């Protein structure tokens, strides 16, 4: 009889995602999805566009006063998003 190398499905899927180069895009999508959880429903109502470029999360906010408040809180928001995702995905948040 031969010995089988049995691995949990989670481990196999994580290895597949890593091998195919999908780990970073998946984490980036999780970071964009975490925006609503971190900032709340009220802020999400004024949010229109979100994208990540060079590890910076760019977010378009319609309300100028809210945009100013969020731009002053960018380091706290960055830290909370990375904590929510569980990885250091983004280095900064820029609100425009």
Coordinates of N, CA and C in Angstrom, one line a residue:
X1 N 0.8 -1.2 0.0 CA 0.0 0.0 0.0 C 0.9 1.3 0.0
X2 N 0.4 2.3 -0.6 CA 1.1 3.6 -0.6 C 0.5 4.6 0.3
X3 N 1.4 5.5 0.7 CA 1.0 6.5 1.7 C 0.5 7.7 0.9
X4 N -0.7 8.2 1.2 CA -1.3 9.4 0.5 C -1.0 10.7 1.3
X5 N -0.7 11.7 0.5 CA -0.5 13.0 1.1 C -1.8 13.8 1.1
X6 N -2.5 13.7 2.2 CA -3.8 14.3 2.3 C -3.6 15.7 2.9
X7 N -4.2 16.7 2.1 CA -4.1 18.1 2.6 C -5.5 18.7 2.7
X8 N -5.7 19.6 3.6 CA -7.0 20.2 3.7 C -7.3 21.1 2.4
X9 N -8.6 21.2 2.0 CA -9.0 21.9 0.8 C -8.6 23.3 0.9
X10 N -8.6 23.9 2.1 CA -8.3 25.3 2.2 C -6.8 25.6 1.8
X11 N -5.9 24.6 2.3 CA -4.5 24.7 1.9 C -4.3 24.6 0.4
X12 N -5.0 23.7 -0.2 CA -4.9 23.5 -1.6 C -5.3 24.7 -2.4
X13 N -6.4 25.3 -2.0 CA -6.9 26.5 -2.7 C -6.0 27.7 -2.5
X14 N -5.5 27.8 -1.3 CA -4.5 28.9 -1.1 C -3.3 28.8 -1.9
X15 N -2.8 27.6 -2.1 CA -1.6 27.3 -2.9 C -1.9 27.6 -4.4
X16 N -3.1 27.2 -4.8 CA -3.5 27.4 -6.2 C -3.6 28.9 -6.5
X17 N -4.2 29.7 -5.6 CA -4.4 31.1 -5.8 C -3.0 31.8 -5.8
X18 N -2.1 31.3 -4.9 CA -0.7 31.9 -4.9 C 0.0 31.5 -6.2
X19 N -0.1 30.3 -6.7 CA 0.6 29.8 -7.9 C 0.1 30.5 -9.1
X20 N -1.1 30.8 -9.2 CA -1.7 31.5 -10.4 C -1.6 33.0 -10.3
X21 N -1.0 33.6 -9.3 CA -0.8 35.0 -9.2 C -2.1 35.8 -8.9
X22 N -3.0 35.1 -8.2 CA -4.3 35.8 -7.9 C -4.4 36.3 -6.5
X23 N -3.4 36.1 -5.7 CA -3.4 36.4 -4.3 C -3.5 38.0 -4.1
X24 N -2.7 38.7 -4.8 CA -2.7 40.2 -4.7 C -4.0 40.8 -5.2
X25 N -4.5 40.4 -6.4 CA -5.8 41.0 -6.8 C -6.9 40.6 -5.8
X26 N -6.9 39.5 -5.3 CA -8.0 39.1 -4.3 C -7.9 39.9 -3.1
X27 N -6.7 40.1 -2.5 CA -6.5 41.0 -1.4 C -6.9 42.4 -1.7
X28 N -6.6 42.9 -2.8 CA -7.0 44.3 -3.2 C -8.5 44.4 -3.3
X29 N -9.2 43.4 -3.8 CA -10.6 43.5 -3.9 C -11.2 43.5 -2.5
X30 N -10.6 42.7 -1.6 CA -11.1 42.6 -0.2 C -10.9 44.0 0.5
X31 N -9.8 44.7 0.1 CA -9.5 46.0 0.7 C -10.6 47.0 0.2
X32 N -11.0 46.9 -1.0 CA -12.0 47.8 -1.5 C -13.3 47.5 -0.9
X33 N -13.6 46.2 -0.7 CA -14.9 45.8 -0.1 C -14.9 46.2 1.4
X34 N -13.7 46.3 2.0 CA -13.7 46.7 3.4 C -13.9 48.2 3.7
X35 N -13.9 49.0 2.6 CA -14.2 50.4 2.7 C -15.5 50.7 3.5
X36 N -16.6 50.0 3.0 CA -17.9 50.3 3.7 C -17.9 49.9 5.1
X37 N -17.2 48.7 5.4 CA -17.2 48.3 6.8 C -16.4 49.2 7.7
X38 N -15.3 49.8 7.2 CA -14.4 50.6 8.0 C -15.0 52.0 8.1
X39 N -15.5 52.6 7.1 CA -16.0 54.0 7.1 C -17.5 54.1 7.5
X40 N -18.3 53.1 7.3 CA -19.7 53.1 7.7 C -20.6 53.3 6.5
X41 N -21.9 53.2 6.7 CA -22.9 53.3 5.7 C -23.0 54.7 5.2
X42 N -23.0 55.7 6.1 CA -23.2 57.1 5.7 C -22.1 57.5 4.7
X43 N -20.8 57.2 5.0 CA -19.8 57.6 4.1 C -19.9 56.8 2.8
X44 N -20.3 55.6 2.8 CA -20.5 54.8 1.6 C -21.5 55.4 0.7
X45 N -22.5 56.1 1.2 CA -23.5 56.7 0.4 C -22.9 57.8 -0.5
X46 N -21.9 58.4 -0.1 CA -21.2 59.5 -0.8 C -20.0 59.0 -1.6
X47 N -19.8 57.7 -1.6 CA -18.6 57.1 -2.3 C -19.1 56.7 -3.7
X48 N -18.3 57.1 -4.7 CA -18.7 56.7 -6.1 C -17.7 55.7 -6.7
X49 N -16.4 56.1 -6.7 CA -15.4 55.2 -7.4 C -14.4 54.8 -6.4
X50 N -13.9 53.6 -6.5 CA -12.8 53.1 -5.7 C -11.9 52.3 -6.7
X51 N -10.6 52.5 -6.6 CA -9.6 51.7 -7.3 C -8.3 51.8 -6.6
X52 N -7.5 50.8 -6.8 CA -6.1 50.7 -6.2 C -5.1 50.8 -7.4
X53 N -4.2 51.7 -7.1 CA -3.1 51.8 -8.1 C -1.8 52.0 -7.3
X54 N -0.8 51.1 -7.5 CA 0.5 51.2 -6.8 C 0.3 51.1 -5.3
X55 N -0.5 50.3 -4.8 CA -0.9 50.1 -3.4 C -1.5 51.3 -2.7
X56 N -2.1 52.2 -3.5 CA -2.8 53.3 -3.0 C -4.3 53.2 -3.3
X57 N -5.1 53.2 -2.3 CA -6.6 53.2 -2.6 C -7.1 54.6 -2.9
X58 N -7.6 54.8 -4.0 CA -8.2 56.1 -4.4 C -9.7 56.0 -4.3
X59 N -10.3 56.9 -3.6 CA -11.8 56.9 -3.4 C -12.4 58.3 -3.8
X60 N -13.4 58.3 -4.6 CA -14.1 59.5 -5.0 C -15.3 59.7 -4.0
X61 N -15.2 60.9 -3.4 CA -16.3 61.2 -2.4 C -17.0 62.5 -3.0
X62 N -18.3 62.5 -3.0 CA -19.1 63.6 -3.5 C -19.2 64.8 -2.6
X63 N -19.3 64.6 -1.3 CA -19.4 65.7 -0.4 C -18.1 66.3 0.0
X64 N -17.9 67.6 -0.3 CA -16.6 68.2 -0.1 C -16.2 68.2 1.4
X65 N -17.1 68.5 2.3 CA -16.7 68.5 3.8 C -16.3 67.1 4.2
X66 N -17.0 66.1 3.8 CA -16.7 64.7 4.1 C -15.4 64.3 3.5
X67 N -15.1 64.8 2.3 CA -13.9 64.5 1.6 C -12.7 65.0 2.4
X68 N -12.9 66.3 2.9 CA -11.8 66.9 3.7 C -11.5 66.1 5.0
X69 N -12.6 65.7 5.7 CA -12.5 65.0 6.9 C -11.8 63.6 6.7
X70 N -12.2 62.9 5.6 CA -11.6 61.6 5.3 C -10.1 61.8 4.9
X71 N -9.8 62.8 4.2 CA -8.4 63.0 3.8 C -7.5 63.2 5.0
X72 N -8.0 63.9 6.1 CA -7.2 64.1 7.3 C -7.1 62.8 8.1
X73 N -8.0 61.8 7.9 CA -8.0 60.5 8.6 C -7.4 59.4 7.8
X74 N -6.7 59.7 6.7 CA -6.2 58.7 5.8 C -5.3 57.6 6.4
X75 N -4.5 58.0 7.4 CA -3.6 57.0 8.0 C -4.4 56.0 8.9
X76 N -5.4 56.5 9.6 CA -6.2 55.6 10.4 C -7.0 54.7 9.5
X77 N -7.6 55.2 8.5 CA -8.4 54.4 7.5 C -7.5 53.3 6.9
X78 N -6.3 53.7 6.5 CA -5.4 52.7 5.9 C -5.1 51.6 6.9
X79 N -4.8 52.0 8.1 CA -4.5 50.9 9.1 C -5.7 50.0 9.3
X80 N -6.9 50.6 9.5 CA -8.1 49.8 9.7 C -8.4 48.9 8.5
X81 N -8.3 49.4 7.3 CA -8.5 48.5 6.2 C -7.6 47.3 6.1
X82 N -6.3 47.6 6.4 CA -5.3 46.5 6.4 C -5.6 45.5 7.5
X83 N -6.0 46.0 8.6 CA -6.4 45.1 9.7 C -7.6 44.3 9.4
X84 N -8.6 44.9 8.7 CA -9.8 44.1 8.3 C -9.4 43.0 7.3
X85 N -8.6 43.4 6.3 CA -8.2 42.4 5.3 C -7.3 41.3 5.9
X86 N -6.5 41.7 6.9 CA -5.6 40.7 7.5 C -4.2 40.7 6.9
X87 N -3.9 41.7 6.0 CA -2.6 41.8 5.3 C -2.4 43.3 5.0
X88 N -1.1 43.6 4.8 CA -0.8 45.0 4.4 C -0.9 45.1 2.9
X89 N -2.1 45.4 2.5 CA -2.5 45.4 1.1 C -2.2 46.8 0.5
X90 N -2.7 47.8 1.2 CA -2.5 49.2 0.8 C -1.6 50.0 1.7
X91 N -0.9 51.0 1.1 CA 0.0 51.8 1.8 C -0.6 53.2 2.2
X92 N -1.6 53.6 1.4 CA -2.3 54.9 1.7 C -3.7 54.9 1.1
X93 N -4.4 55.9 1.6 CA -5.8 56.1 1.0 C -5.8 57.6 0.6
X94 N -6.2 57.8 -0.7 CA -6.3 59.2 -1.2 C -7.7 59.4 -1.6
X95 N -8.3 60.5 -1.0 CA -9.7 60.8 -1.3 C -9.7 62.0 -2.2
X96 N -10.5 61.8 -3.3 CA -10.6 62.9 -4.3 C -12.1 63.2 -4.6

